[in-house]
CSV table of C-alpha atoms in Angstrom, one decimal:
chain,number,residue,atom,x,y,z
A,98,MET,CA,-2.2,-1.1,-26.7
A,99,LEU,CA,-4.6,2.4,-26.7
A,100,ASN,CA,-1.5,4.7,-26.7
A,101,GLY,CA,-1.8,4.0,-30.7
A,102,LEU,CA,-5.3,5.7,-30.9
A,103,ARG,CA,-3.8,9.2,-29.7
A,104,GLY,CA,-2.9,10.0,-33.2
A,105,LEU,CA,-6.2,9.5,-34.1
A,106,MET,CA,-7.8,11.3,-31.1
A,107,ALA,CA,-5.6,14.4,-32.1
A,108,LYS,CA,-6.5,14.7,-35.5
A,109,ILE,CA,-10.0,14.4,-34.4
A,110,PHE,CA,-9.4,17.1,-31.9
A,111,ASN,CA,-7.3,19.5,-34.1
A,112,PRO,CA,-10.8,21.7,-35.2
A,113,VAL,CA,-11.8,22.0,-31.4
A,114,ALA,CA,-8.2,22.7,-30.5
A,115,ALA,CA,-7.8,25.9,-32.9
A,116,LEU,CA,-11.2,27.1,-31.8
A,117,LEU,CA,-10.2,27.1,-28.1
A,118,LEU,CA,-6.7,29.1,-29.4
A,119,ARG,CA,-8.8,31.3,-30.9
A,120,ILE,CA,-10.8,32.6,-28.4
A,121,GLY,CA,-8.0,33.0,-25.8
A,122,VAL,CA,-8.1,29.5,-23.6
A,123,SER,CA,-4.6,28.1,-22.8
A,124,PRO,CA,-3.6,24.5,-22.9
A,125,ASP,CA,-3.0,24.9,-19.6
A,126,ALA,CA,-6.3,26.0,-18.9
A,127,VAL,CA,-7.7,22.6,-20.2
A,128,THR,CA,-6.0,20.3,-18.3
A,129,ILE,CA,-6.6,22.1,-15.2
A,130,THR,CA,-10.2,22.4,-15.6
A,131,GLY,CA,-10.2,18.9,-17.2
A,132,THR,CA,-8.5,17.1,-13.8
A,133,ILE,CA,-10.6,19.2,-11.9
A,134,ALA,CA,-13.9,17.9,-13.4
A,135,VAL,CA,-12.3,14.0,-12.9
A,136,VAL,CA,-11.7,14.6,-9.2
A,137,ILE,CA,-15.4,17.0,-8.5
A,138,THR,CA,-16.9,13.5,-10.3
A,139,ALA,CA,-15.6,11.0,-8.6
A,140,LEU,CA,-15.7,12.1,-5.6
A,141,TRP,CA,-19.2,13.4,-5.7
A,142,ALA,CA,-20.8,10.7,-8.1
A,143,PHE,CA,-19.1,7.2,-6.7
A,144,PRO,CA,-19.4,8.0,-3.2
A,145,THR,CA,-23.2,8.9,-3.7
A,146,GLY,CA,-24.0,5.2,-5.8
A,147,HIS,CA,-24.0,7.0,-8.9
A,148,ILE,CA,-21.5,5.0,-10.5
A,149,ALA,CA,-22.6,4.4,-13.8
A,150,ALA,CA,-23.5,8.3,-14.6
A,151,GLY,CA,-19.9,9.3,-13.0
A,152,SER,CA,-18.0,6.9,-15.3
A,153,LEU,CA,-19.2,7.9,-18.2
A,154,LEU,CA,-18.9,11.6,-17.3
A,155,ILE,CA,-15.3,11.0,-16.2
A,156,GLY,CA,-15.0,8.8,-19.7
A,157,LEU,CA,-16.1,11.7,-21.3
A,158,PHE,CA,-13.8,14.6,-20.0
A,159,VAL,CA,-10.8,11.4,-19.8
A,160,PHE,CA,-11.5,10.7,-23.5
A,161,THR,CA,-10.4,14.5,-24.4
A,162,ASP,CA,-7.4,13.9,-22.6
A,163,SER,CA,-5.0,14.4,-25.9
A,164,LEU,CA,-7.3,18.4,-26.3
A,165,ASP,CA,-4.6,19.9,-24.4
A,166,GLY,CA,-1.7,18.6,-26.1
A,167,THR,CA,-3.0,19.4,-29.2
A,168,MET,CA,-3.5,22.9,-28.9
A,169,ALA,CA,-0.2,22.9,-27.3
A,170,ARG,CA,1.1,21.6,-30.5
A,171,LEU,CA,-1.1,24.4,-32.8
A,172,SER,CA,0.4,26.7,-30.5
A,173,GLY,CA,4.0,25.9,-30.7
A,174,ARG,CA,3.5,26.0,-26.7
A,175,ALA,CA,4.5,22.0,-26.6
A,176,GLY,CA,7.6,21.7,-23.8
A,177,LYS,CA,8.6,20.4,-20.5
A,178,TRP,CA,6.2,22.5,-18.4
A,179,GLY,CA,3.2,21.3,-20.3
A,180,ALA,CA,4.6,17.6,-20.0
A,181,PHE,CA,5.2,18.1,-16.5
A,182,LEU,CA,1.5,19.5,-15.7
A,183,ASP,CA,-0.2,16.9,-17.4
A,184,SER,CA,1.4,13.9,-16.0
A,185,THR,CA,1.0,14.8,-12.3
A,186,LEU,CA,-2.4,16.2,-12.6
A,187,ASP,CA,-3.3,13.1,-14.6
A,188,ARG,CA,-2.0,11.2,-11.2
A,189,LEU,CA,-4.3,13.7,-9.0
A,190,ALA,CA,-7.6,12.2,-11.2
A,191,ASP,CA,-6.3,9.0,-11.1
A,192,ALA,CA,-6.0,9.1,-7.4
A,193,ALA,CA,-10.0,10.7,-7.2
A,194,ILE,CA,-11.5,8.0,-9.1
A,195,PHE,CA,-10.0,5.1,-7.2
A,196,VAL,CA,-10.9,6.8,-3.6
A,197,GLY,CA,-14.1,7.5,-5.1
A,198,LEU,CA,-14.8,4.0,-6.1
A,199,ALA,CA,-13.5,2.3,-2.7
A,200,ALA,CA,-16.3,5.6,-1.2
A,201,TYR,CA,-18.8,3.9,-3.0
A,202,PHE,CA,-18.1,0.3,-1.6
A,203,LEU,CA,-18.1,1.1,1.6
A,204,ARG,CA,-20.9,3.3,1.9
A,205,HIS,CA,-23.3,2.0,-0.8
A,206,GLY,CA,-22.1,-1.9,-2.1
A,207,GLU,CA,-23.4,-4.4,-1.4
A,208,SER,CA,-22.5,-6.7,1.9
A,209,GLU,CA,-20.9,-9.2,0.7
A,210,TRP,CA,-18.7,-7.2,-1.5
A,211,ALA,CA,-18.1,-3.9,0.5
A,212,THR,CA,-14.6,-4.9,1.8
A,213,LEU,CA,-13.4,-6.7,-1.0
A,214,GLY,CA,-14.0,-3.9,-3.3
A,215,ALA,CA,-12.9,-1.6,-1.2
A,216,ILE,CA,-9.2,-3.0,-1.0
A,217,VAL,CA,-8.5,-3.9,-4.2
A,218,SER,CA,-9.8,0.1,-5.2
A,219,MET,CA,-6.9,1.2,-2.9
A,220,MET,CA,-4.5,-1.8,-4.5
A,221,CYS,CA,-5.6,-0.4,-7.9
A,222,LEU,CA,-4.6,3.3,-6.8
A,223,VAL,CA,-1.3,2.3,-5.5
A,224,PHE,CA,0.2,0.2,-7.7
A,225,GLY,CA,-1.1,2.3,-10.7
A,226,LEU,CA,0.9,5.3,-8.7
A,227,LEU,CA,4.0,2.8,-8.5
A,228,VAL,CA,3.6,2.0,-12.3
A,229,SER,CA,3.9,6.1,-13.3
A,230,TYR,CA,6.5,6.6,-10.5
A,231,SER,CA,8.6,3.3,-11.7
A,232,ARG,CA,8.8,5.1,-15.4
A,233,ALA,CA,8.9,8.5,-14.2
A,234,ARG,CA,12.0,7.8,-12.2
A,235,ALA,CA,13.6,5.8,-15.2
A,236,GLU,CA,13.7,8.2,-17.4
A,237,GLY,CA,14.6,10.8,-14.6
A,238,LEU,CA,17.9,8.6,-14.3
A,239,GLY,CA,18.3,8.2,-18.0
A,240,MET,CA,16.7,4.4,-18.6
A,241,ASP,CA,13.4,3.4,-20.6
A,242,GLY,CA,10.3,2.7,-18.4
A,243,ASN,CA,7.7,2.3,-21.0
A,244,VAL,CA,7.3,-1.5,-20.7
A,245,GLY,CA,4.2,-3.4,-19.3
A,246,ILE,CA,0.4,-4.8,-20.0
A,247,ALA,CA,-1.4,-2.1,-17.9
A,248,GLU,CA,-0.5,1.6,-18.9
A,249,ARG,CA,-2.7,4.2,-17.8
A,250,PRO,CA,-5.0,4.1,-20.7
A,251,GLU,CA,-5.4,0.5,-19.9
A,252,ARG,CA,-5.8,1.0,-16.3
A,253,LEU,CA,-8.8,4.1,-17.1
A,254,LEU,CA,-10.8,1.5,-19.6
A,255,ILE,CA,-11.2,-1.3,-17.4
A,256,SER,CA,-12.0,0.4,-14.7
A,257,LEU,CA,-14.5,3.1,-16.1
A,258,LEU,CA,-16.0,0.4,-18.2
A,259,ALA,CA,-16.4,-2.5,-15.2
A,260,ALA,CA,-17.8,0.5,-12.9
A,261,CYS,CA,-20.4,1.8,-16.3
A,262,ILE,CA,-21.6,-2.0,-16.6
A,263,ALA,CA,-21.9,-2.7,-12.6
A,264,GLY,CA,-23.6,0.3,-12.1
A,265,PHE,CA,-26.4,-0.7,-14.9
A,266,ALA,CA,-27.1,-4.0,-13.8
A,267,HIS,CA,-26.5,-3.0,-10.1
A,268,ASN,CA,-24.0,-6.0,-9.9
A,269,ASP,CA,-21.2,-4.8,-7.4
A,270,ALA,CA,-19.2,-8.3,-8.5
A,271,ILE,CA,-18.3,-7.0,-12.4
A,272,LEU,CA,-17.2,-4.1,-10.8
A,273,VAL,CA,-15.1,-6.4,-7.8
A,274,TYR,CA,-13.6,-8.4,-10.7
A,275,ALA,CA,-12.6,-6.0,-13.2
A,276,LEU,CA,-10.8,-4.0,-10.5
A,277,GLY,CA,-9.1,-7.3,-8.8
A,278,PHE,CA,-7.7,-8.0,-12.3
A,279,LEU,CA,-6.7,-4.7,-12.9
A,280,ALA,CA,-4.9,-4.6,-9.4
A,281,ALA,CA,-3.2,-8.0,-10.4
A,282,ALA,CA,-2.1,-6.4,-14.0
A,283,SER,CA,-0.8,-3.3,-12.3
A,284,ILE,CA,1.4,-5.3,-10.0
A,285,ILE,CA,2.8,-7.4,-13.1
A,286,THR,CA,3.3,-4.1,-15.0
A,287,PHE,CA,5.6,-2.8,-12.2
A,288,ILE,CA,7.2,-5.8,-11.7
A,289,GLN,CA,7.9,-5.8,-15.6
A,290,ARG,CA,9.4,-2.1,-15.2
A,291,ILE,CA,11.4,-2.8,-12.2
A,292,MET,CA,13.2,-5.7,-14.1
A,293,HIS,CA,13.5,-4.0,-17.4
A,294,VAL,CA,15.1,-1.3,-15.3
A,295,ARG,CA,17.4,-3.6,-14.0
A,296,LYS,CA,18.2,-5.2,-17.4
A,297,GLN,CA,19.4,-1.4,-18.8
A,298,ALA,CA,21.1,-0.5,-15.2
A,299,VAL,CA,23.2,-3.9,-15.4
A,300,ALA,CA,24.2,-3.4,-18.9
A,301,ALA,CA,25.3,0.0,-18.7
A,302,VAL,CA,27.6,-1.0,-15.7
A,303,ASN,CA,29.0,-4.0,-17.6
A,304,GLU,CA,29.9,-1.6,-20.8
A,305,SER,CA,31.7,0.8,-18.7
A,306,ASN,CA,33.7,-2.3,-17.5
């Protein structure tokens, strides 16, 4: 759903990307710096109870996720290495966000929501990684795995927006319900991708017979 915004974001970031390239900044440097910023923010702000500020900062870094791709395109460096690095570091950033949220619930969460909040945070982490892995594995086998209701942009939007609202409202229930919904959506997406790949594999076998 939100992937359609990537083209718009690329146009917005064109002047910034061109400027960074002129001063000698590489696309890889932007990718790595952005990931480090997300990881540090998630593993410091969330466990210390600053979920509203942390989610806003992380949202800013995630919002500029297209910048490195725009730089690679403008410089003619777009290729498999950049795609691999970006995708791999995205998984690291996602893990840091949900680990940070789990730590928040265990350290600062309201007592009635602490355990459940930590559980749904880790479910979002596990099934989010499985959603990404299932697509990567399918593509590695020459099939399409890009289906489902909860891709990475949606998962990030829901989790960060809910964390921001919950932080300002001082209401952990908002975040717990949002993460519970996100965990369920990730499970559904994982199953959708399995079934989609199975359909392609069966069709390939039938065609070869």
